[in-house]
XYZ file of N, CA and C in Angstrom:
399
model
N -26.097 21.542 -17.573
C -26.507 20.554 -16.597
C -26.285 19.146 -17.141
N -26.502 18.954 -18.458
C -26.317 17.627 -19.052
C -24.852 17.200 -18.975
N -23.945 18.161 -19.132
C -22.528 17.835 -19.057
C -22.155 17.427 -17.629
N -22.722 18.067 -16.618
C -22.446 17.719 -15.227
C -22.915 16.293 -14.940
N -24.092 15.928 -15.430
C -24.613 14.568 -15.245
C -23.713 13.556 -15.942
N -23.212 13.917 -17.108
C -22.333 13.028 -17.860
C -21.010 12.827 -17.128
N -20.504 13.908 -16.496
C -19.264 13.800 -15.730
C -19.453 12.899 -14.515
N -20.612 12.984 -13.864
C -20.868 12.147 -12.696
C -21.002 10.678 -13.080
N -21.408 10.392 -14.316
C -21.507 9.007 -14.767
C -20.123 8.402 -14.951
N -19.139 9.223 -15.268
C -17.772 8.738 -15.466
C -16.908 9.248 -14.324
N -16.667 8.370 -13.371
C -15.846 8.734 -12.225
C -14.848 7.609 -11.984
N -13.625 7.976 -11.657
C -12.598 6.969 -11.372
C -12.883 6.311 -10.031
N -12.470 5.063 -9.888
C -12.710 4.316 -8.659
C -12.010 4.965 -7.468
N -10.760 5.406 -7.650
C -10.060 6.018 -6.522
C -10.753 7.298 -6.061
N -11.296 8.056 -7.012
C -11.999 9.282 -6.678
C -13.315 8.975 -5.960
N -14.023 7.926 -6.398
C -15.284 7.542 -5.758
C -15.043 7.048 -4.326
N -13.997 6.234 -4.123
C -13.686 5.743 -2.777
C -13.339 6.901 -1.840
N -12.649 7.906 -2.384
C -12.322 9.087 -1.601
C -13.583 9.883 -1.286
N -14.457 10.073 -2.274
C -15.693 10.827 -2.079
C -16.629 10.104 -1.114
N -16.598 8.766 -1.112
C -17.446 7.987 -0.209
C -16.822 7.858 1.181
N -15.671 8.489 1.386
C -14.992 8.572 2.679
C -14.484 7.238 3.213
N -14.054 6.370 2.306
C -13.393 5.139 2.753
C -11.926 5.419 3.045
N -11.349 6.412 2.357
C -9.953 6.794 2.536
C -9.869 8.304 2.670
N -8.887 8.791 3.431
C -8.781 10.222 3.694
C -8.302 11.019 2.490
N -7.469 10.399 1.646
C -6.975 11.114 0.470
C -7.108 10.221 -0.759
N -7.064 10.842 -1.919
C -7.100 10.056 -3.157
C -5.847 9.226 -3.297
N -4.740 9.736 -2.805
C -3.484 8.989 -2.878
C -3.581 7.692 -2.066
N -4.198 7.765 -0.891
C -4.387 6.553 -0.082
C -5.330 5.579 -0.775
N -6.377 6.103 -1.404
C -7.313 5.246 -2.132
C -6.604 4.557 -3.290
N -5.797 5.307 -4.015
C -5.056 4.738 -5.144
C -4.074 3.679 -4.669
N -3.376 3.953 -3.560
C -2.413 2.987 -3.021
C -3.117 1.707 -2.572
N -4.288 1.845 -1.969
C -5.038 0.662 -1.527
C -5.485 -0.175 -2.718
N -5.918 0.484 -3.775
C -6.352 -0.240 -4.972
C -5.170 -0.967 -5.592
N -4.047 -0.270 -5.728
C -2.871 -0.856 -6.365
C -2.265 -1.992 -5.545
N -2.444 -1.951 -4.208
C -1.882 -3.013 -3.374
C -2.833 -4.194 -3.215
N -3.964 -4.166 -3.911
C -4.858 -5.319 -3.926
C -5.866 -5.370 -2.798
N -6.144 -4.244 -2.166
C -7.096 -4.217 -1.072
C -8.523 -3.937 -1.543
N -8.714 -3.710 -2.833
C -10.038 -3.450 -3.392
C -10.286 -4.451 -4.518
N -11.406 -5.178 -4.392
C -11.758 -6.185 -5.399
C -13.171 -5.939 -5.916
N -13.367 -6.231 -7.184
C -14.690 -6.169 -7.813
C -14.910 -7.502 -8.511
N -15.966 -8.190 -8.137
C -16.283 -9.516 -8.688
C -15.123 -10.493 -8.500
N -14.453 -10.419 -7.354
C -13.379 -11.347 -7.044
C -12.043 -11.035 -7.687
N -11.947 -9.954 -8.432
C -10.700 -9.592 -9.102
C -10.198 -8.238 -8.614
N -8.871 -8.080 -8.671
C -8.285 -6.800 -8.305
C -8.704 -5.725 -9.294
N -8.761 -4.498 -8.820
C -9.177 -3.373 -9.663
C -7.989 -2.470 -9.960
N -8.220 -1.559 -10.885
C -7.257 -0.505 -11.182
C -7.875 0.820 -10.747
N -7.045 1.816 -10.398
C -7.589 3.100 -9.942
C -8.471 3.795 -10.973
N -8.245 3.554 -12.246
C -9.015 4.217 -13.290
C -10.324 3.519 -13.633
N -10.624 2.407 -12.978
C -11.875 1.688 -13.260
C -13.056 2.606 -12.961
N -14.072 2.518 -13.801
C -15.256 3.353 -13.608
C -16.340 2.538 -12.919
N -16.610 2.821 -11.640
C -17.677 2.078 -10.955
C -19.034 2.464 -11.522
N -19.935 1.513 -11.531
C -21.303 1.753 -11.997
C -22.262 1.436 -10.862
N -23.431 1.999 -10.914
C -24.421 1.720 -9.876
C -24.747 0.235 -9.892
N -24.735 -0.372 -8.710
C -24.997 -1.794 -8.589
C -23.744 -2.641 -8.492
N -22.572 -2.063 -8.798
C -21.314 -2.806 -8.658
C -21.068 -3.128 -7.190
N -20.475 -4.298 -6.948
C -20.170 -4.724 -5.581
C -18.657 -4.764 -5.406
N -18.160 -4.041 -4.403
C -16.732 -3.974 -4.129
C -16.448 -4.546 -2.751
N -15.317 -5.247 -2.642
C -14.838 -5.746 -1.355
C -13.621 -4.904 -0.992
N -13.710 -4.187 0.129
C -12.656 -3.276 0.570
C -12.057 -3.787 1.871
N -10.748 -3.858 1.918
C -10.061 -4.266 3.141
C -9.349 -3.061 3.719
N -9.716 -2.678 4.939
C -9.056 -1.575 5.630
C -8.725 -2.037 7.039
N -7.457 -2.137 7.349
C -7.060 -2.593 8.676
C -7.504 -4.031 8.907
N -8.197 -4.258 10.000
C -8.695 -5.595 10.316
C -10.010 -5.888 9.607
N -10.693 -4.853 9.137
C -12.050 -5.015 8.597
C -12.063 -5.257 7.095
N -13.051 -6.017 6.676
C -13.305 -6.233 5.253
C -14.774 -5.924 5.022
N -15.028 -4.952 4.162
C -16.406 -4.522 3.880
C -16.797 -4.920 2.465
N -18.039 -5.308 2.315
C -18.608 -5.545 0.992
C -19.671 -4.476 0.788
N -19.440 -3.592 -0.189
C -20.361 -2.483 -0.418
C -20.891 -2.526 -1.845
N -22.120 -2.042 -1.988
C -22.771 -1.953 -3.297
C -22.913 -0.471 -3.630
N -22.504 -0.083 -4.823
C -22.562 1.318 -5.252
C -24.013 1.705 -5.501
N -24.462 2.761 -4.805
C -25.830 3.257 -4.991
C -25.866 4.540 -5.809
N -24.793 5.350 -5.704
C -24.734 6.612 -6.434
C -23.271 6.940 -6.714
N -23.053 7.810 -7.677
C -21.700 8.216 -8.054
C -21.496 9.687 -7.705
N -20.282 10.018 -7.277
C -19.955 11.402 -6.978
C -18.455 11.589 -7.099
N -18.056 12.778 -7.540
C -16.636 13.113 -7.612
C -16.283 14.148 -6.554
N -17.278 14.557 -5.760
C -17.090 15.595 -4.760
C -17.180 14.962 -3.377
N -16.205 15.281 -2.526
C -16.202 14.779 -1.156
C -17.026 15.724 -0.298
N -18.068 15.199 0.319
C -18.949 16.011 1.165
C -18.995 15.413 2.559
N -19.977 15.820 3.336
C -20.123 15.338 4.706
C -20.415 13.848 4.770
N -20.216 13.259 5.938
C -20.388 11.816 6.118
C -21.799 11.328 5.781
N -22.870 12.029 6.189
C -24.209 11.530 5.835
C -24.433 11.457 4.317
N -23.911 12.440 3.595
C -24.052 12.429 2.140
C -23.162 11.355 1.518
N -21.996 11.130 2.102
C -21.084 10.101 1.586
C -21.671 8.710 1.796
N -22.355 8.496 2.910
C -22.951 7.186 3.179
C -24.104 6.882 2.230
N -24.660 7.900 1.602
C -25.732 7.689 0.633
C -25.181 7.155 -0.697
N -23.856 7.190 -0.880
C -23.254 6.725 -2.129
C -23.155 5.198 -2.193
N -23.245 4.527 -1.057
C -23.066 3.073 -1.042
C -23.972 2.445 0.008
N -24.080 1.121 -0.075
C -24.817 0.360 0.927
C -23.996 -0.877 1.257
N -23.741 -1.089 2.527
C -22.977 -2.261 2.944
C -23.925 -3.447 3.082
N -23.488 -4.615 2.629
C -24.348 -5.799 2.674
C -24.517 -6.289 4.111
N -25.619 -6.996 4.350
C -25.920 -7.521 5.682
C -24.845 -8.505 6.145
N -24.374 -9.371 5.233
C -23.345 -10.350 5.592
C -22.064 -9.646 6.008
N -21.726 -8.576 5.318
C -20.521 -7.822 5.626
C -20.611 -7.199 7.020
N -21.753 -6.621 7.342
C -21.948 -6.006 8.656
C -21.826 -7.066 9.745
N -22.458 -8.225 9.528
C -22.410 -9.301 10.522
C -20.980 -9.802 10.723
N -20.228 -9.975 9.614
C -18.835 -10.438 9.720
C -17.976 -9.442 10.484
N -18.146 -8.144 10.177
C -17.348 -7.120 10.848
C -17.653 -7.074 12.344
N -18.949 -7.163 12.704
C -19.322 -7.133 14.120
C -18.784 -8.358 14.853
N -18.835 -9.527 14.207
C -18.323 -10.744 14.825
C -16.800 -10.650 15.014
N -16.089 -10.156 14.009
C -14.636 -10.010 14.109
C -14.271 -9.002 15.190
N -15.036 -7.921 15.302
C -14.772 -6.918 16.335
C -14.991 -7.509 17.727
N -16.034 -8.324 17.868
C -16.302 -8.956 19.159
C -15.179 -9.921 19.528
N -14.665 -10.671 18.543
C -13.555 -11.590 18.805
C -12.293 -10.823 19.198
N -12.034 -9.715 18.493
C -10.859 -8.907 18.831
C -10.982 -8.338 20.236
N -12.185 -7.874 20.563
C -12.408 -7.284 21.885
C -12.250 -8.339 22.974
N -12.687 -9.559 22.691
C -12.568 -10.638 23.668
C -11.130 -11.133 23.785
N -10.291 -10.786 22.830
C -8.887 -11.182 22.874
C -8.634 -12.532 22.253
N -9.585 -13.055 21.504
C -9.432 -14.382 20.912
C -8.400 -14.384 19.793
N -8.207 -13.258 19.134
C -7.272 -13.216 18.014
C -5.891 -12.701 18.407
N -5.779 -12.095 19.586
C -4.519 -11.498 19.989
C -3.639 -12.470 20.753
N -2.483 -12.004 21.148
C -1.555 -12.802 21.936
C -1.956 -12.679 23.393
N -2.109 -13.800 24.050
C -2.475 -13.745 25.461
C -1.226 -13.951 26.306
N -1.090 -13.120 27.311
C 0.050 -13.212 28.216
C -0.471 -13.237 29.646
N 0.428 -13.481 30.573
C 0.057 -13.476 31.987
C 0.225 -12.091 32.594
N 0.338 -11.084 31.777
C 0.518 -9.727 32.267
C 1.932 -9.246 32.016
N 2.337 -8.303 32.820
C 3.679 -7.739 32.672
C 4.730 -8.754 33.097
N 5.908 -8.707 32.461
C 6.968 -9.618 32.881
C 7.513 -9.216 34.261
N 8.001 -10.204 34.988
C 8.613 -9.923 36.288
C 9.991 -9.312 36.060
N 10.605 -8.884 37.145
C 11.928 -8.276 37.032
C 12.939 -9.286 36.468
N 12.837 -10.527 36.918
C 13.736 -11.581 36.435
C 13.531 -11.811 34.930
N 12.269 -11.857 34.499
C 11.970 -12.064 33.075
C 12.477 -10.893 32.234
N 12.363 -9.668 32.769
C 12.865 -8.494 32.040
C 14.374 -8.572 31.874
N 15.094 -8.992 32.937
C 16.548 -9.136 32.843
C 16.908 -10.157 31.773
N 16.171 -11.258 31.740
C 16.435 -12.298 30.736
C 16.181 -11.760 29.329
N 15.118 -10.978 29.162
C 14.819 -10.376 27.852
C 15.930 -9.421 27.428
N 16.399 -8.587 28.373
C 17.477 -7.655 28.048
C 18.756 -8.396 27.673
N 19.062 -9.484 28.385
C 20.254 -10.269 28.063
C 20.121 -10.883 26.667
N 18.935 -11.361 26.349
C 18.692 -11.950 25.025
C 18.879 -10.915 23.931
N 18.327 -9.725 24.129
C 18.450 -8.659 23.123
C 19.895 -8.185 22.995
N 20.600 -8.081 24.115
C 21.988 -7.619 24.080
C 22.904 -8.638 23.368
N 22.632 -9.920 23.596
C 23.480 -10.943 22.959
C 23.186 -11.059 21.475
N 21.964 -10.749 21.063
C 21.603 -10.836 19.645
C 22.130 -9.626 18.881
N 22.248 -8.506 19.512
C 22.597 -7.272 18.811
C 24.026 -6.997 18.853
């Protein structure tokens, strides 16, 4: 039992992110870390970094950026309720994500158009594409 506890104390960051269900596979977690989407204390991390309880990580996935604090360590991927017990998202992070989602839903960040192009506009677009290609 002591060896199992010792193994849980030493866990790679990519494995922990996978076990906490931030990424579907360890390969995706490793790729995200290597591409600079995971930061600890404002610095990029390496996949082999050993997270400790109380560490704060900033994770960027898609449009969202989460700030999470490590509450527990695990090398085993389990159900979502158990995975959510491994970390705690900060209040500021939750507020930022909800605000960004509301802006996206309102269309403030996207391209606004007047709807579908008319037949004349479509012909002009096709002519433009044909002349460029």
